[in-house]
Short mmCIF file of C-alpha atoms and ligand atoms in Angstrom, two decimals:
data_model
loop_
_atom_site.label_atom_id
_atom_site.label_comp_id
_atom_site.label_asym_id
_atom_site.label_seq_id
_atom_site.Cartn_x
_atom_site.Cartn_y
_atom_site.Cartn_z
CA MET A 54 -38.63 7.31 19.43
CA ALA A 55 -38.39 11.03 20.15
CA HIS A 56 -36.28 12.35 23.02
CA ALA A 57 -38.03 13.56 26.11
CA THR A 58 -36.86 16.68 27.89
CA ASP A 59 -37.18 17.71 31.51
CA ALA A 60 -39.17 20.86 30.87
CA GLY A 61 -42.82 20.43 31.65
CA ALA A 62 -42.42 17.06 33.35
CA GLY A 63 -45.46 16.22 35.39
CA ALA A 64 -47.78 18.60 33.55
CA PRO A 65 -50.86 16.98 32.06
CA ALA A 66 -51.35 17.29 28.33
CA GLY A 67 -53.11 20.49 27.40
CA ALA A 68 -52.59 22.06 30.82
CA THR A 69 -51.19 25.16 29.21
CA PRO A 70 -53.34 26.01 26.22
CA SER A 71 -52.41 29.01 24.16
CA GLY A 72 -54.06 32.33 24.94
CA GLU A 73 -56.30 31.79 21.93
CA ALA A 74 -57.71 28.41 23.01
CA LEU A 75 -61.26 28.09 21.76
CA LEU A 76 -61.97 24.70 23.34
CA ASP A 77 -60.22 23.97 26.62
CA ILE A 78 -60.70 20.58 28.29
CA GLN A 79 -58.95 20.05 31.60
CA HIS A 80 -58.69 16.78 33.55
CA LEU A 81 -61.90 15.43 32.07
CA SER A 82 -63.27 12.15 33.33
CA ILE A 83 -66.49 10.55 32.10
CA THR A 84 -67.77 7.50 33.95
CA PHE A 85 -70.89 5.51 33.14
CA PRO A 86 -72.72 3.46 35.76
CA GLY A 87 -72.14 -0.24 35.29
CA SER A 88 -75.01 -2.32 34.01
CA GLY A 89 -75.93 -5.93 34.65
CA GLY A 90 -79.14 -7.89 34.73
CA LEU A 91 -80.50 -10.08 37.47
CA LEU A 92 -78.55 -13.03 36.08
CA ALA A 93 -75.39 -10.97 36.27
CA GLY A 94 -76.10 -10.30 39.92
CA GLY A 95 -77.16 -6.66 39.65
CA ARG A 96 -75.12 -3.65 38.74
CA GLY A 97 -71.69 -4.23 37.28
CA PRO A 98 -68.62 -2.08 37.82
CA ASP A 99 -68.68 1.50 36.54
CA VAL A 100 -67.18 2.08 33.09
CA ARG A 101 -64.45 4.72 33.05
CA ALA A 102 -64.76 5.87 29.44
CA VAL A 103 -62.47 8.90 29.82
CA VAL A 104 -59.91 9.38 32.58
CA ASP A 105 -58.14 12.66 33.43
CA ALA A 106 -57.92 13.86 29.82
CA SER A 107 -56.84 17.39 28.88
CA LEU A 108 -56.96 18.84 25.37
CA HIS A 109 -57.28 22.20 23.71
CA VAL A 110 -58.24 23.46 20.29
CA ASP A 111 -57.24 26.94 19.22
CA ASP A 112 -59.29 29.26 17.12
CA ARG A 113 -59.39 28.07 13.46
CA GLU A 114 -57.22 25.07 14.30
CA THR A 115 -57.65 21.41 13.34
CA VAL A 116 -56.76 19.03 16.14
CA GLY A 117 -56.75 15.27 15.69
CA LEU A 118 -57.84 12.85 18.42
CA VAL A 119 -56.76 9.37 17.42
CA GLY A 120 -57.09 5.94 18.99
CA GLU A 121 -58.57 2.54 18.36
CA SER A 122 -62.17 1.56 18.94
CA GLY A 123 -63.11 1.79 22.61
CA SER A 124 -60.32 4.25 23.45
CA GLY A 125 -62.78 6.88 24.68
CA LYS A 126 -62.24 9.39 21.89
CA THR A 127 -65.88 9.44 20.75
CA THR A 128 -67.04 9.81 24.36
CA MET A 129 -64.77 12.85 24.67
CA GLY A 130 -66.44 14.31 21.58
CA LYS A 131 -69.84 13.60 23.12
CA GLY A 132 -68.71 15.43 26.25
CA VAL A 133 -67.87 18.52 24.17
CA LEU A 134 -71.28 18.29 22.49
CA ARG A 135 -72.81 17.79 25.94
CA PHE A 136 -74.50 14.59 24.84
CA VAL A 137 -72.93 13.10 27.98
CA ARG A 138 -72.01 14.74 31.27
CA ALA A 139 -68.52 15.04 32.72
CA SER A 140 -67.93 13.17 35.97
CA ALA A 141 -64.93 15.37 36.80
CA GLY A 142 -62.87 18.10 35.17
CA THR A 143 -63.92 21.02 33.00
CA ILE A 144 -64.89 21.72 29.40
CA ARG A 145 -64.92 25.33 28.24
CA LEU A 146 -65.68 26.75 24.84
CA GLY A 147 -65.02 30.49 24.74
CA ALA A 148 -67.22 31.95 27.49
CA TYR A 149 -69.27 28.74 27.90
CA ASP A 150 -68.59 26.56 30.93
CA VAL A 151 -70.00 23.37 29.42
CA THR A 152 -69.56 21.30 32.57
CA ASN A 153 -71.87 23.65 34.47
CA PHE A 154 -74.75 23.51 32.02
CA GLY A 155 -78.01 22.40 33.63
CA ARG A 156 -80.40 19.90 32.08
CA LYS A 157 -81.00 22.22 29.16
CA VAL A 158 -78.05 23.13 26.95
CA PRO A 159 -78.27 26.76 25.74
CA ARG A 160 -79.45 26.97 22.13
CA SER A 161 -76.62 29.39 21.41
CA TYR A 162 -74.13 26.67 22.40
CA ARG A 163 -75.85 24.20 20.10
CA ARG A 164 -75.29 26.74 17.34
CA GLU A 165 -71.60 27.25 18.16
CA VAL A 166 -70.69 23.55 18.21
CA GLN A 167 -71.79 21.22 15.45
CA VAL A 168 -71.04 17.61 14.68
CA VAL A 169 -70.56 15.45 11.59
CA PHE A 170 -70.92 11.74 12.29
CA GLN A 171 -69.39 8.75 10.56
CA ASP A 172 -72.67 7.53 9.11
CA PRO A 173 -74.65 10.18 7.23
CA VAL A 174 -77.38 7.59 6.53
CA ALA A 175 -78.16 7.50 10.23
CA SER A 176 -77.67 11.22 10.86
CA LEU A 177 -79.84 12.53 7.98
CA ASN A 178 -83.56 11.88 8.32
CA PRO A 179 -84.43 9.86 5.17
CA SER A 180 -87.97 11.26 4.96
CA ILE A 181 -86.92 14.92 4.76
CA ILE A 182 -85.68 16.55 1.55
CA VAL A 183 -82.20 18.06 1.57
CA GLY A 184 -83.51 21.64 1.38
CA ASP A 185 -85.41 21.16 4.64
CA LEU A 186 -82.55 19.30 6.34
CA ILE A 187 -80.24 22.25 5.74
CA GLY A 188 -83.02 24.80 6.25
CA GLU A 189 -83.90 23.52 9.73
CA PRO A 190 -80.88 25.06 11.54
CA LEU A 191 -81.29 28.26 9.50
CA LYS A 192 -84.82 28.63 10.87
CA LEU A 193 -83.92 27.54 14.39
CA HIS A 194 -80.84 29.70 14.88
CA PHE A 195 -81.41 32.66 12.56
CA GLY A 196 -85.21 32.75 12.19
CA MET A 197 -84.95 32.81 8.40
CA GLY A 198 -88.14 32.72 6.34
CA ALA A 199 -88.76 30.08 3.67
CA ALA A 200 -87.35 32.03 0.69
CA ALA A 201 -84.19 33.08 2.57
CA ARG A 202 -83.68 29.52 3.81
CA ARG A 203 -83.92 28.17 0.31
CA ARG A 204 -81.40 30.70 -1.02
CA ARG A 205 -78.94 30.05 1.79
CA ALA A 206 -79.34 26.24 1.58
CA ALA A 207 -78.58 26.42 -2.15
CA GLU A 208 -75.42 28.45 -1.40
CA LEU A 209 -74.31 25.91 1.20
CA LEU A 210 -74.88 23.01 -1.18
CA GLU A 211 -72.76 24.73 -3.81
CA GLN A 212 -70.08 25.39 -1.18
CA VAL A 213 -69.80 21.66 -0.52
CA GLY A 214 -69.69 20.75 -4.21
CA LEU A 215 -73.36 19.92 -4.83
CA ALA A 216 -75.97 21.88 -6.79
CA ALA A 217 -79.11 23.86 -6.04
CA HIS A 218 -81.30 21.31 -7.82
CA HIS A 219 -80.34 18.76 -5.14
CA LEU A 220 -82.48 20.69 -2.63
CA GLU A 221 -85.59 18.73 -3.60
CA ARG A 222 -84.04 15.28 -3.29
CA TYR A 223 -84.01 12.82 -0.40
CA PRO A 224 -80.79 11.61 1.26
CA TYR A 225 -81.16 8.06 -0.12
CA GLU A 226 -80.82 9.43 -3.64
CA PHE A 227 -77.15 10.33 -3.00
CA SER A 228 -73.90 8.37 -2.75
CA GLY A 229 -72.11 8.03 0.60
CA GLY A 230 -69.67 10.83 -0.20
CA GLN A 231 -72.50 13.13 -1.34
CA ARG A 232 -74.47 12.40 1.82
CA GLN A 233 -71.45 13.35 3.88
CA ARG A 234 -71.25 16.63 1.93
CA ILE A 235 -74.90 17.27 2.84
CA ALA A 236 -74.12 16.56 6.51
CA VAL A 237 -71.23 19.05 6.33
CA ALA A 238 -73.49 21.68 4.69
CA ARG A 239 -76.03 21.19 7.48
CA ALA A 240 -73.31 21.58 10.12
CA LEU A 241 -72.06 24.77 8.44
CA ALA A 242 -75.57 26.25 8.27
CA SER A 243 -75.44 27.41 11.89
CA GLU A 244 -72.02 29.08 11.36
CA PRO A 245 -70.36 27.20 14.23
CA GLN A 246 -67.03 28.05 15.85
CA LEU A 247 -66.20 24.38 16.31
CA ILE A 248 -67.16 21.24 14.38
CA VAL A 249 -66.62 17.83 15.97
CA LEU A 250 -65.85 15.47 13.09
CA ASP A 251 -66.40 11.96 14.43
CA GLU A 252 -64.85 9.46 11.98
CA PRO A 253 -66.19 11.60 9.09
CA VAL A 254 -64.62 9.53 6.30
CA SER A 255 -64.17 6.04 7.71
CA ALA A 256 -67.34 4.72 6.01
CA LEU A 257 -66.19 5.98 2.60
CA ASP A 258 -63.94 4.41 -0.03
CA VAL A 259 -60.37 5.69 -0.22
CA SER A 260 -60.79 8.06 -3.18
CA THR A 261 -63.97 9.57 -1.70
CA GLN A 262 -62.19 9.91 1.66
CA SER A 263 -59.57 12.22 0.19
CA GLN A 264 -62.23 14.28 -1.62
CA VAL A 265 -64.14 14.85 1.62
CA ILE A 266 -60.96 15.59 3.59
CA ASN A 267 -59.87 18.12 0.94
CA LEU A 268 -63.33 19.66 1.07
CA LEU A 269 -63.13 20.01 4.85
CA GLU A 270 -59.76 21.75 4.52
CA LYS A 271 -61.14 24.14 1.90
CA LEU A 272 -64.21 24.92 4.01
CA GLN A 273 -62.09 25.68 7.04
CA GLY A 274 -60.24 28.31 5.01
CA GLU A 275 -63.56 29.81 3.94
CA THR A 276 -65.46 29.67 7.23
CA GLY A 277 -62.76 29.80 9.93
CA ALA A 278 -64.39 26.99 11.92
CA ALA A 279 -62.07 24.97 14.16
CA TYR A 280 -62.19 21.15 13.86
CA LEU A 281 -61.83 18.43 16.45
CA LEU A 282 -61.18 15.46 14.16
CA ILE A 283 -61.82 12.12 15.86
CA ALA A 284 -60.58 9.07 13.95
CA HIS A 285 -58.91 5.69 14.33
CA ASP A 286 -56.80 6.20 11.20
CA LEU A 287 -53.64 8.16 11.96
CA ALA A 288 -52.97 8.65 8.23
CA VAL A 289 -56.25 10.58 7.83
CA VAL A 290 -55.70 12.58 11.00
CA ARG A 291 -52.12 13.49 10.10
CA HIS A 292 -53.11 14.80 6.69
CA VAL A 293 -55.18 17.67 8.09
CA SER A 294 -54.29 18.19 11.75
CA ARG A 295 -51.90 20.76 13.14
CA ARG A 296 -51.66 18.89 16.44
CA ILE A 297 -52.56 15.33 17.42
CA TYR A 298 -53.64 13.71 20.68
CA VAL A 299 -53.27 9.93 20.98
CA MET A 300 -55.74 8.11 23.22
CA TYR A 301 -55.53 4.56 24.52
CA ARG A 302 -58.00 2.85 26.87
CA SER A 303 -59.61 6.05 28.22
CA ARG A 304 -56.34 7.96 28.63
CA ILE A 305 -54.50 10.45 26.47
CA VAL A 306 -50.96 9.07 26.27
CA GLU A 307 -49.22 11.45 23.85
CA GLU A 308 -49.82 14.83 22.24
CA GLY A 309 -47.85 17.18 20.04
CA PRO A 310 -47.42 18.76 16.62
CA ALA A 311 -48.67 16.37 13.91
CA ASP A 312 -45.29 16.07 12.16
CA ARG A 313 -43.41 15.32 15.38
CA VAL A 314 -45.95 12.77 16.60
CA CYS A 315 -45.92 10.95 13.25
CA GLU A 316 -42.20 11.17 12.48
CA GLN A 317 -40.79 10.87 15.99
CA PRO A 318 -43.44 9.20 18.11
CA ALA A 319 -42.58 9.04 21.79
CA HIS A 320 -45.15 6.50 22.99
CA PRO A 321 -44.99 2.81 21.98
CA TYR A 322 -48.72 2.83 21.24
CA THR A 323 -48.27 5.70 18.78
CA GLU A 324 -45.58 3.59 17.11
CA LEU A 325 -48.07 0.77 16.80
CA LEU A 326 -50.65 3.05 15.18
CA LEU A 327 -48.04 4.27 12.70
CA ALA A 328 -46.99 0.71 11.90
CA SER A 329 -50.62 -0.02 11.02
CA ILE A 330 -50.64 2.52 8.18
CA PRO A 331 -50.22 0.63 4.87
CA ASP A 332 -47.05 1.55 2.97
CA ALA A 333 -46.41 0.82 -0.71
CA ASP A 334 -42.70 0.15 -0.11
CA PRO A 335 -42.14 -3.64 0.45
CA VAL A 336 -39.10 -3.00 2.68
CA LYS A 337 -41.14 -0.72 4.91
CA GLN A 338 -43.99 -3.22 4.83
CA ARG A 339 -41.68 -5.91 6.27
CA ALA A 340 -40.40 -3.57 8.96
CA GLN A 341 -43.95 -2.56 9.86
CA ARG A 342 -45.03 -6.19 10.07
CA ALA A 343 -42.17 -7.03 12.41
CA LEU A 344 -42.93 -3.98 14.50
CA ARG A 345 -46.61 -4.84 14.75
CA GLN A 346 -45.79 -8.37 15.86
CA LYS A 347 -43.42 -7.17 18.55
CA LEU A 348 -45.69 -4.43 19.80
CA SER A 349 -48.76 -6.64 19.87
CA VAL A 350 -47.11 -9.04 22.27
CA ASP A 351 -50.42 -10.01 23.77
CA GLN A 352 -53.12 -9.42 21.20
CA ALA A 353 -55.66 -11.42 23.17
CA ALA A 354 -55.20 -9.18 26.18
CA ALA A 355 -55.27 -6.14 23.94
CA VAL A 356 -58.54 -7.01 22.29
CA THR A 357 -60.54 -8.77 24.95
CA GLY A 358 -58.67 -8.26 28.16
CA GLU A 359 -59.49 -5.88 30.96
CA THR A 360 -57.84 -2.51 30.99
CA PRO A 361 -55.20 -2.63 33.73
CA GLN A 362 -56.79 -1.13 36.83
CA GLN A 363 -53.71 0.86 37.64
CA GLY A 364 -50.53 2.02 35.99
CA CYS A 365 -50.11 2.45 32.26
CA PRO A 366 -53.12 1.21 30.25
CA PHE A 367 -50.71 -0.16 27.59
CA SER A 368 -48.77 -2.25 30.12
CA ASN A 369 -50.36 -5.59 29.15
CA ARG A 370 -49.26 -5.07 25.56
CA CYS A 371 -45.99 -3.17 25.72
CA PRO A 372 -42.64 -4.88 25.10
CA TYR A 373 -40.87 -2.22 27.20
CA VAL A 374 -42.99 -2.81 30.30
CA MET A 375 -41.23 -2.28 33.64
CA ALA A 376 -42.41 -2.84 37.21
CA SER A 377 -43.29 0.84 37.61
CA CYS A 378 -45.52 0.70 34.52
CA ARG A 379 -47.88 -1.66 36.33
CA GLU A 380 -47.98 0.49 39.45
CA GLN A 381 -48.67 4.06 38.40
CA PHE A 382 -49.71 6.10 35.41
CA PRO A 383 -46.58 7.89 34.16
CA ASP A 384 -45.95 11.60 34.71
CA TRP A 385 -46.17 13.79 31.65
CA THR A 386 -42.81 14.58 30.08
CA ALA A 387 -42.14 17.22 27.44
CA VAL A 388 -40.81 15.82 24.16
CA GLN A 389 -38.11 17.37 22.00
CA GLY A 390 -39.87 18.76 18.96
CA GLY A 391 -43.02 19.63 20.86
CA GLY A 392 -45.76 18.08 22.91
CA GLN A 393 -45.73 15.61 25.79
CA VAL A 394 -45.82 11.89 26.46
CA ALA A 395 -47.00 9.79 29.38
CA CYS A 396 -44.56 6.88 29.40
CA HIS A 397 -42.12 5.65 32.04
CA LEU A 398 -39.48 5.20 29.35
CA HIS A 399 -39.12 8.96 29.40
CA THR A 400 -39.42 9.61 33.11
CA GLU A 401 -37.05 6.87 34.25
CA GLY A 402 -34.37 7.59 31.68
CA PRO A 403 -33.09 5.31 28.94
CA THR A 404 -33.78 1.69 29.63
CA LEU A 405 -32.80 -0.02 26.42
CA ALA A 406 -29.23 -1.16 25.76
CA GLY A 407 -27.93 1.52 28.09
CA GLY A 408 -28.45 4.34 25.60
CA PRO A 409 -30.96 7.07 25.01
CA VAL A 410 -34.19 6.06 23.35
CA THR A 411 -33.85 7.71 19.96
CA SER A 412 -35.80 5.37 17.74
CA LEU A 413 -38.13 2.51 18.24
CA SER A 414 -35.84 -0.38 19.05
CA VAL A 415 -38.14 -2.98 20.45
CA PRO A 416 -36.18 -5.61 22.32
CA ALA A 417 -35.92 -8.81 20.29
FE1 SF4 B 514 -44.78 0.73 27.92
FE2 SF4 B 514 -44.35 1.40 30.44
FE3 SF4 B 514 -44.36 3.28 28.56
FE4 SF4 B 514 -46.62 2.08 29.28
S1 SF4 B 514 -45.33 3.39 30.57
S2 SF4 B 514 -45.97 2.49 27.22
S3 SF4 B 514 -45.94 0.00 29.69
S4 SF4 B 514 -42.89 1.59 28.79
#
């Protein structure tokens, strides 16, 4: 586990974005009203999907937001897209104060921020030919006529590795990877500054995944768009991200440069995510299995249990848990090598075997 340092202790992740921050999220919380039918006795408790989360994406940067299902990462992406409203905190993109938008989101903002979803089958209207799917944003945002739209749509298709003759086809005529290329071409059509990539390859087979990821990297070099890459698979996120934020049960718990987060994780949950990445080496496989078993001390609580109402959200699953972990969410502590972690192991000093926490050494 990476060393923590004193500098920056107490500062929330992302509180000090670089001067070039394109997207700047500060202390974002998103809460949904609880639901419950008559049988359930009326309205249930509110759902805190995102709690006090800060994150920034610089111009032309790829930032990964990783966490398991239900961690709140997709809701954060929806907040940036203004599909859902913030309950507290701020979201800014360049000069746009997203949290202060009224009922109607400015069309210019819709042009600047695009999204590619996990499932292109659901996101591409099956009854519209590809030429019109890509042409729609060209007409809406740039007022292009039919001939210009067709020319530009053909260019975009070629940019994503398809051909002009595909313009006349329907989405169902393509493979999953090809459909995702069409979705990317449609997102690029409006020349956005930021693309939210929400699990863009998780529905694809492994070889197609790497093709689409390589394509996204190539396109970023060509277009300069920044990416917020949301995924549950840390291996995918690491491959393309410059920095990574790790989210668990509505909270960001660690952030930092991709290499540091993946080679010297500071939060036990990040360790667990890393131990879930398949490795071809049998020795490493055994070590990962042991680590997973020790870190998933209470799988039932992890999967079905309530998120702890206070303290660290990982406290019902963490083998390092201390009394303070159940009482308050940890302060942010800067980590050697870059970034920050929210974990009492780093704010209360070394707790294991009387020495500094330098590698994951889960108590037996
Ligand atoms: Fe574990 Fe405590 Fe750190 Fe949470 S704060 S990850 S419970 S040691």
